Coordinates of C-alpha atoms in Angstrom, one line a residue:
M249 CA 0.0 0.1 0.0
D250 CA 1.4 3.5 -0.7
N251 CA 2.5 5.5 2.2
P252 CA 0.1 8.7 2.4
N253 CA 3.0 10.7 4.0
P254 CA 6.1 10.0 1.9
D255 CA 8.2 12.3 3.8
D256 CA 7.6 10.2 7.0
N257 CA 9.8 7.1 7.6
P258 CA 8.1 5.0 10.3
D259 CA 10.0 2.3 12.1
P260 CA 10.3 -0.8 9.9
E261 CA 9.9 -3.1 12.9
L262 CA 6.6 -1.4 13.7
E263 CA 5.3 -1.5 10.2
D264 CA 5.8 -5.1 10.3
T265 CA 3.7 -5.7 13.2
L266 CA 0.7 -3.7 11.7
Q267 CA -1.8 -5.7 9.9
L268 CA -3.6 -3.2 7.6
H269 CA -6.8 -3.8 5.8
E270 CA -6.9 -2.6 2.2
D271 CA -8.9 0.5 3.0
E272 CA -7.0 1.6 6.1
E273 CA -4.0 4.1 6.4
I274 CA -1.7 5.2 8.9
I275 CA -2.8 8.6 10.3
E276 CA -0.2 9.0 13.1
V277 CA 2.2 6.8 14.8
I278 CA 2.6 7.5 18.6
E279 CA 5.7 6.2 20.2
L280 CA 5.2 5.0 23.8
E281 CA 7.9 5.8 26.4
D282 CA 9.4 2.9 28.4
T283 CA 9.6 4.9 31.4
P284 CA 6.6 6.6 33.2
Q285 CA 6.2 10.3 33.1
S286 CA 6.5 12.5 36.0
P287 CA 3.6 14.5 37.2
D288 CA 5.4 17.7 36.3
A289 CA 6.0 16.4 32.8
L290 CA 2.4 15.3 32.3
A291 CA 1.1 18.7 33.5
D292 CA 3.4 20.4 30.9
E293 CA 2.0 18.3 28.2
L294 CA -1.6 18.9 29.2
E295 CA -1.1 22.7 28.9
D296 CA -0.4 22.3 25.3
V297 CA -4.0 20.6 24.9
C298 CA -6.3 22.8 23.0
V299 CA -9.7 23.3 24.9
A300 CA -12.7 24.7 23.1
D301 CA -14.0 28.0 24.1
D302 CA -16.8 28.4 26.6
D303 CA -18.9 29.9 23.9
D304 CA -18.7 26.7 21.8
D305 CA -20.6 24.5 24.2
D306 CA -21.7 21.8 21.5
G307 CA -25.3 22.3 22.5
W308 CA -24.8 22.1 26.2
Q309 CA -27.0 24.4 28.4
T310 CA -26.8 25.7 31.8
E311 CA -29.8 25.1 34.1
D312 CA -30.8 28.9 33.7
E313 CA -30.6 28.6 30.0
L314 CA -32.8 25.5 30.0
M315 CA -35.4 27.3 32.0
E316 CA -35.3 30.2 29.5
S317 CA -35.8 27.8 26.6
E318 CA -39.0 26.4 27.8
Q319 CA -42.4 27.6 26.5
D320 CA -43.3 31.3 26.9
D321 CA -47.1 31.9 26.6
S322 CA -46.8 35.6 27.1
E323 CA -47.8 38.2 24.7
L324 CA -45.2 40.7 25.9
T325 CA -42.3 41.0 28.2
L326 CA -41.0 44.2 30.1
S327 CA -37.2 43.5 30.7
R328 CA -36.2 47.0 32.0
H329 CA -35.9 45.9 35.5
T330 CA -32.5 44.7 36.7
G331 CA -33.7 42.8 39.7
S332 CA -36.7 40.9 40.8
V333 CA -40.0 42.5 40.1
F334 CA -42.0 42.4 43.4
C335 CA -45.3 44.3 42.5
V336 CA -47.4 45.2 39.6
R337 CA -50.8 47.1 39.3
L338 CA -53.1 48.1 36.3
D339 CA -54.9 51.5 36.2
P340 CA -58.4 51.0 37.3
L341 CA -59.8 53.5 34.6
T342 CA -58.8 51.9 31.2
N343 CA -56.6 48.9 32.4
S344 CA -54.3 50.0 29.6
L345 CA -51.5 51.1 31.9
A346 CA -49.4 49.1 34.3
M347 CA -46.9 50.0 37.0
S348 CA -44.2 47.7 38.3
G349 CA -41.8 48.0 41.1
G350 CA -38.7 46.0 41.9
E351 CA -35.5 45.1 43.8
D352 CA -33.6 47.6 41.4
D353 CA -35.0 50.5 43.6
R354 CA -37.2 51.6 40.5
A355 CA -40.7 51.6 39.4
F356 CA -41.9 51.7 35.7
L357 CA -45.1 53.2 34.4
W358 CA -45.7 51.4 31.0
R359 CA -48.4 50.5 28.2
V360 CA -49.9 47.1 28.4
C361 CA -50.4 46.9 24.6
D362 CA -46.8 47.5 23.5
G363 CA -44.7 47.6 26.7
E364 CA -43.4 51.2 26.0
V365 CA -42.2 52.8 29.2
L366 CA -43.9 56.1 29.9
L367 CA -42.2 57.0 33.1
E368 CA -39.1 55.7 35.0
C369 CA -39.9 56.4 38.7
T370 CA -36.6 57.1 40.4
G371 CA -35.5 58.5 43.7
H372 CA -36.2 55.4 46.0
K373 CA -33.6 54.3 48.5
D374 CA -34.6 50.6 48.6
S375 CA -36.6 47.9 46.8
V376 CA -39.9 49.1 45.5
V377 CA -42.5 46.7 47.1
C378 CA -45.7 48.6 46.6
V379 CA -47.3 50.3 43.5
G380 CA -50.7 51.3 42.6
F381 CA -53.2 53.8 41.1
S382 CA -55.6 56.2 42.4
S383 CA -59.4 55.4 41.7
D384 CA -59.6 57.8 38.7
S385 CA -56.1 56.7 37.3
A386 CA -54.9 60.3 37.6
L387 CA -52.2 59.5 40.1
A388 CA -49.9 56.7 40.8
A389 CA -47.8 55.8 43.9
S390 CA -44.5 53.7 44.4
G391 CA -43.3 52.9 47.8
D392 CA -40.1 51.2 48.9
M393 CA -39.0 49.0 51.9
S394 CA -37.3 52.0 53.6
G395 CA -40.5 54.0 53.6
V396 CA -40.1 56.5 50.8
I397 CA -43.4 57.1 49.1
R398 CA -43.6 58.9 45.8
V399 CA -46.7 60.0 44.0
W400 CA -46.7 60.6 40.2
S401 CA -49.1 62.4 37.8
V402 CA -49.9 59.9 35.1
E403 CA -50.8 62.6 32.5
K404 CA -47.8 64.9 33.1
R405 CA -45.5 62.0 34.1
E406 CA -43.9 63.8 36.8
E407 CA -43.6 63.5 40.5
V408 CA -46.2 65.6 42.4
W409 CA -45.7 64.5 46.1
S410 CA -43.4 62.5 48.2
A411 CA -43.2 61.5 52.0
E412 CA -41.0 59.2 54.1
V413 CA -42.0 57.1 56.9
G414 CA -40.9 54.0 58.6
D415 CA -40.2 50.7 57.0
L416 CA -43.2 50.3 54.6
E417 CA -45.4 47.1 54.9
W418 CA -48.3 48.0 52.6
L419 CA -49.8 50.7 50.4
E420 CA -53.5 51.1 49.6
W421 CA -55.4 53.6 47.5
H422 CA -59.0 54.6 48.6
P423 CA -61.5 53.0 46.3
C424 CA -63.2 56.4 45.3
A425 CA -61.1 59.3 46.4
P426 CA -57.4 60.6 46.0
V427 CA -56.7 59.2 49.5
L428 CA -53.7 57.0 50.2
L429 CA -53.1 54.7 53.2
A430 CA -49.7 53.1 54.2
G431 CA -48.9 50.7 57.0
V432 CA -45.5 50.8 58.5
A433 CA -43.2 48.4 60.7
D434 CA -43.9 50.5 63.9
G435 CA -47.6 49.7 63.7
S436 CA -48.9 52.9 62.8
V437 CA -51.2 53.6 59.6
W438 CA -50.7 56.9 57.8
M439 CA -53.4 58.4 55.6
W440 CA -52.9 61.4 53.0
K441 CA -55.2 63.3 51.0
L442 CA -53.4 64.0 47.6
P443 CA -51.9 66.0 46.1
S444 CA -52.3 68.5 49.1
G445 CA -50.7 65.9 51.5
A446 CA -53.1 66.6 54.6
C447 CA -52.3 63.7 56.9
R448 CA -53.8 61.6 59.5
T449 CA -52.3 58.7 61.5
F450 CA -53.9 55.7 63.2
Q451 CA -52.3 54.8 66.5
S452 CA -49.9 51.8 66.7
P453 CA -51.0 48.9 69.1
G454 CA -47.3 48.4 69.8
C455 CA -46.6 45.9 67.1
Q456 CA -46.0 45.9 63.4
T457 CA -48.9 46.2 60.9
T458 CA -48.6 43.5 58.2
C459 CA -51.6 44.1 55.8
G460 CA -54.5 46.3 55.3
R461 CA -57.7 46.9 53.1
I462 CA -60.0 49.8 52.7
L463 CA -63.6 48.5 52.5
P464 CA -65.8 49.2 49.5
D465 CA -67.9 51.8 51.5
G466 CA -64.6 53.9 51.8
K467 CA -65.4 54.7 55.4
R468 CA -63.6 51.8 57.1
A469 CA -60.3 49.9 56.8
I470 CA -59.4 46.5 58.2
V471 CA -55.8 46.3 59.4
G472 CA -53.9 43.1 60.4
Y473 CA -51.1 43.0 62.9
E474 CA -48.0 40.8 63.8
D475 CA -49.4 39.7 67.1
G476 CA -52.4 38.1 65.3
S477 CA -54.9 40.8 66.0
L478 CA -57.2 42.6 63.6
R479 CA -58.6 46.2 64.0
L480 CA -61.3 47.9 62.0
W481 CA -60.6 51.6 61.8
D482 CA -63.1 54.4 61.2
L483 CA -61.2 56.6 58.5
K484 CA -63.1 59.7 59.3
Q485 CA -62.9 59.7 63.2
G486 CA -59.4 58.0 63.3
T487 CA -60.7 55.6 66.0
A488 CA -60.8 51.7 66.0
I489 CA -64.5 50.4 65.9
Y490 CA -63.5 47.0 67.2
V491 CA -60.4 44.9 67.8
I492 CA -60.3 41.1 67.3
K493 CA -57.6 39.4 69.4
G494 CA -57.1 36.8 71.9
Q495 CA -59.1 33.6 71.4
D496 CA -61.0 35.2 68.5
G497 CA -57.8 36.4 66.8
H498 CA -54.9 34.5 65.0
R499 CA -52.0 32.7 66.7
G500 CA -49.5 34.4 64.4
A501 CA -48.9 37.4 62.2
L502 CA -51.6 38.3 59.6
T503 CA -50.4 37.9 56.0
C504 CA -53.7 39.0 54.1
V505 CA -57.0 40.5 54.4
S506 CA -59.9 40.7 52.0
S507 CA -63.5 41.7 52.0
N508 CA -66.6 40.7 49.7
Q509 CA -67.9 43.0 47.1
E510 CA -70.5 44.5 49.6
G511 CA -68.1 44.8 52.3
A512 CA -70.4 42.8 54.7
L513 CA -67.7 39.8 55.1
L514 CA -64.1 39.9 55.8
L515 CA -61.6 37.2 55.5
S516 CA -58.1 37.1 57.0
G517 CA -55.3 34.8 56.6
S518 CA -52.2 34.2 59.0
V519 CA -49.0 32.2 59.3
D520 CA -50.9 30.2 61.8
G521 CA -52.5 28.2 58.9
Q522 CA -56.0 29.6 59.6
A523 CA -58.3 31.8 57.7
K524 CA -61.0 33.6 59.5
L525 CA -64.5 34.6 58.2
I526 CA -65.8 37.7 60.0
S527 CA -68.7 39.9 59.9
S528 CA -67.6 43.5 59.3
S529 CA -70.5 45.0 61.1
S530 CA -70.0 43.2 64.4
G531 CA -66.6 41.9 64.3
K532 CA -67.8 38.4 65.2
V533 CA -65.7 35.4 63.8
L534 CA -68.2 33.4 61.8
C535 CA -65.9 30.5 61.0
S536 CA -62.2 29.5 60.9
F537 CA -60.9 27.6 58.0
S538 CA -57.9 25.6 58.7
S539 CA -55.3 23.9 56.5
Q540 CA -55.7 20.9 58.9
T541 CA -59.1 20.4 57.0
S542 CA -56.9 19.2 54.2
E543 CA -54.2 16.7 55.1
G544 CA -51.8 16.7 57.9
S545 CA -51.6 17.3 61.5
G546 CA -51.5 20.2 63.7
S547 CA -47.7 20.4 63.5
A548 CA -48.0 20.6 59.5
Q549 CA -50.7 23.3 60.0
D550 CA -48.4 25.5 62.1
S551 CA -45.9 25.7 59.2
N552 CA -48.5 26.0 56.5
S553 CA -49.0 29.9 56.2
V554 CA -52.0 31.3 54.4
E555 CA -50.6 33.4 51.6
S556 CA -53.8 34.8 50.0
V557 CA -57.6 35.0 50.5
G558 CA -60.4 36.2 48.3
F559 CA -64.3 36.2 47.8
C560 CA -66.1 35.0 44.6
N561 CA -68.4 37.9 43.3
V562 CA -70.9 35.4 41.6
L563 CA -71.3 32.5 44.0
P564 CA -71.1 32.2 47.8
L565 CA -67.5 30.9 47.6
A566 CA -64.2 32.0 49.0
A567 CA -60.7 30.9 48.1
V568 CA -57.7 30.3 50.5
A569 CA -54.1 29.8 49.1
Y570 CA -51.6 28.0 51.4
L571 CA -47.9 27.8 51.3
D572 CA -48.0 24.0 50.8
G573 CA -49.4 24.5 47.4
T574 CA -53.1 24.0 48.3
L575 CA -55.9 26.2 46.9
A576 CA -59.0 25.5 49.1
I577 CA -62.4 26.5 47.9
Y578 CA -64.9 27.1 50.7
D579 CA -68.7 27.2 50.7
L580 CA -69.7 30.3 52.7
N581 CA -73.2 29.1 53.3
T582 CA -72.2 25.8 54.9
H583 CA -68.6 26.8 56.0
T584 CA -67.4 23.6 54.5
L585 CA -64.5 22.7 52.1
R586 CA -65.6 22.3 48.6
H587 CA -62.6 21.6 46.6
Q588 CA -58.7 21.3 47.0
C589 CA -56.7 22.4 44.0
K590 CA -53.2 21.2 44.2
H591 CA -50.1 23.1 43.0
E592 CA -46.6 21.4 42.8
V593 CA -45.1 24.3 45.1
G594 CA -46.5 27.1 47.3
V595 CA -49.1 29.5 46.1
V596 CA -48.1 33.2 46.2
Q597 CA -51.3 35.0 45.4
L598 CA -54.9 34.3 44.1
Q599 CA -57.4 36.6 42.3
W600 CA -61.0 35.9 41.4
E601 CA -62.4 36.9 38.0
A602 CA -64.9 39.5 38.5
E603 CA -67.8 38.0 36.7
S604 CA -67.2 34.2 37.0
A605 CA -66.4 31.4 39.4
V606 CA -62.8 31.1 38.0
V607 CA -60.0 31.9 40.3
C608 CA -56.4 32.6 39.2
T609 CA -53.3 31.7 41.0
C610 CA -49.7 32.3 40.7
S611 CA -47.1 30.1 42.4
L612 CA -43.3 29.7 43.2
S613 CA -42.9 27.5 40.0
G614 CA -43.5 30.6 37.8
V615 CA -46.8 29.2 36.5
L616 CA -50.1 31.2 36.2
S617 CA -53.1 28.8 36.7
L618 CA -56.9 29.2 36.1
W619 CA -59.2 27.0 38.3
D620 CA -63.0 26.4 38.0
A621 CA -64.1 26.8 41.5
R622 CA -67.4 25.0 40.8
S623 CA -65.6 21.8 40.0
G624 CA -62.1 22.4 41.3
V625 CA -60.7 21.6 37.8
L626 CA -57.6 23.1 36.3
V627 CA -58.9 25.3 33.4
S628 CA -55.5 26.2 31.9
E629 CA -51.9 27.1 32.8
F630 CA -49.8 29.7 31.3
H631 CA -45.8 29.5 31.4
G632 CA -43.1 32.0 30.6
H633 CA -41.4 33.1 33.8
S634 CA -38.0 31.3 34.5
A635 CA -38.6 32.0 38.3
E636 CA -41.3 32.5 40.7
I637 CA -44.2 34.7 40.0
L638 CA -44.3 37.4 43.0
D639 CA -47.5 39.3 42.0
F640 CA -50.0 39.5 39.3
V641 CA -53.2 41.4 38.4
L642 CA -56.1 40.5 36.1
N643 CA -57.9 43.2 34.1
R644 CA -61.7 43.8 34.4
E645 CA -62.6 41.2 31.8
A646 CA -60.0 38.7 32.9
S647 CA -58.8 38.5 29.5
V648 CA -55.4 39.8 30.4
A649 CA -53.0 39.1 33.3
V650 CA -49.9 41.2 34.0
T651 CA -47.2 39.3 36.2
A652 CA -44.3 40.2 38.2
G653 CA -41.4 37.7 38.4
G654 CA -38.2 36.8 40.3
D655 CA -36.6 36.5 36.8
H656 CA -36.4 40.4 36.7
K657 CA -39.3 40.5 34.1
A658 CA -43.0 41.7 34.1
K659 CA -45.1 39.9 31.5
V660 CA -48.6 40.3 29.7
F661 CA -50.4 37.1 29.3
C662 CA -53.7 36.8 27.2
L663 CA -55.9 34.4 29.0
Q664 CA -57.7 32.6 26.1
R665 CA -60.4 30.1 27.3
P666 CA -62.9 27.9 25.4
D667 CA -65.8 29.8 26.9
R668 CA -64.5 33.1 25.5

């Protein structure tokens, strides 16, 4: 056979020992040393080995890249945040504008239809954890963890008022007036009339306030505290109408409060794993819903915090979302459990559709889920976030959801369903 490399002269003895087939050829002859190499010599030879660049990974993907390559059902993504997005709200008048706040100490006012940023809200000292619009959508507020609250004119796209209080826990606009409430870590609640800034404070009971909600009548606000108590405040008089504590109160910090559409019923949730149904007029606890109703013992209940609560507008139903991934649907007439909707991981938040018995949830898996509360059946799921969804909001028609994620993104989802 012809030598493919005529300039090379391999050892004749080596050639004699090779039995080549007719279609084979010698590519390279490697001489083996009789004495073993020292570690230093071996290291020197390895330095000469050519290793491919990291960019040329032959199709290998990191875990983050794999998550990002999964399906994305969203219609639009806002990627202006450089940290986790903690909160998002829609303007109540048109539902066409969104405001999001995040770990990067910024909030953005942007259009839902195309994601165009209309205003970058700067001047915060810490993560922006609360955002929201006034009832007429004329004003927008952003609040950070350190207690800096800034109010912006939506039309003029400029700051019109600001204040600084203690560490901020929650922020809530009045349902029909340019009035803003804020709960802070020292337990006090502040109320401002804007843009004048006229202020009233509601006295601290000596412990942190953790959540609050203005009732639909606009005259009262229910506030939850770290010691497990609840207070219903008269906003005009500045006094507590009643206090729910002790045996009637929770055994741990409040995490969430809600009221039904008429404001006659309240629902509170706590780290103690219980949700309490309360008459807003009398303060009487009508029923306690417990995670122990599902599976597990009292010790499991103690660690199974209630993360979100809400009332259905069209049927006498309430939903309670638990940290263990259970969405429980309760019958308000019989005070019994109707359905348990299971998530693989903890539920972060729930919201009922305004005109149906469908409840929407977001979870630590980054999935948005729609559940039919009448049957307990999962209607549909929407993927797109590569980390947990930390907040979301539905528009009036429940045709669009805007989400805030730990992946530094806010997304817009079109919630198509067979009945639409």
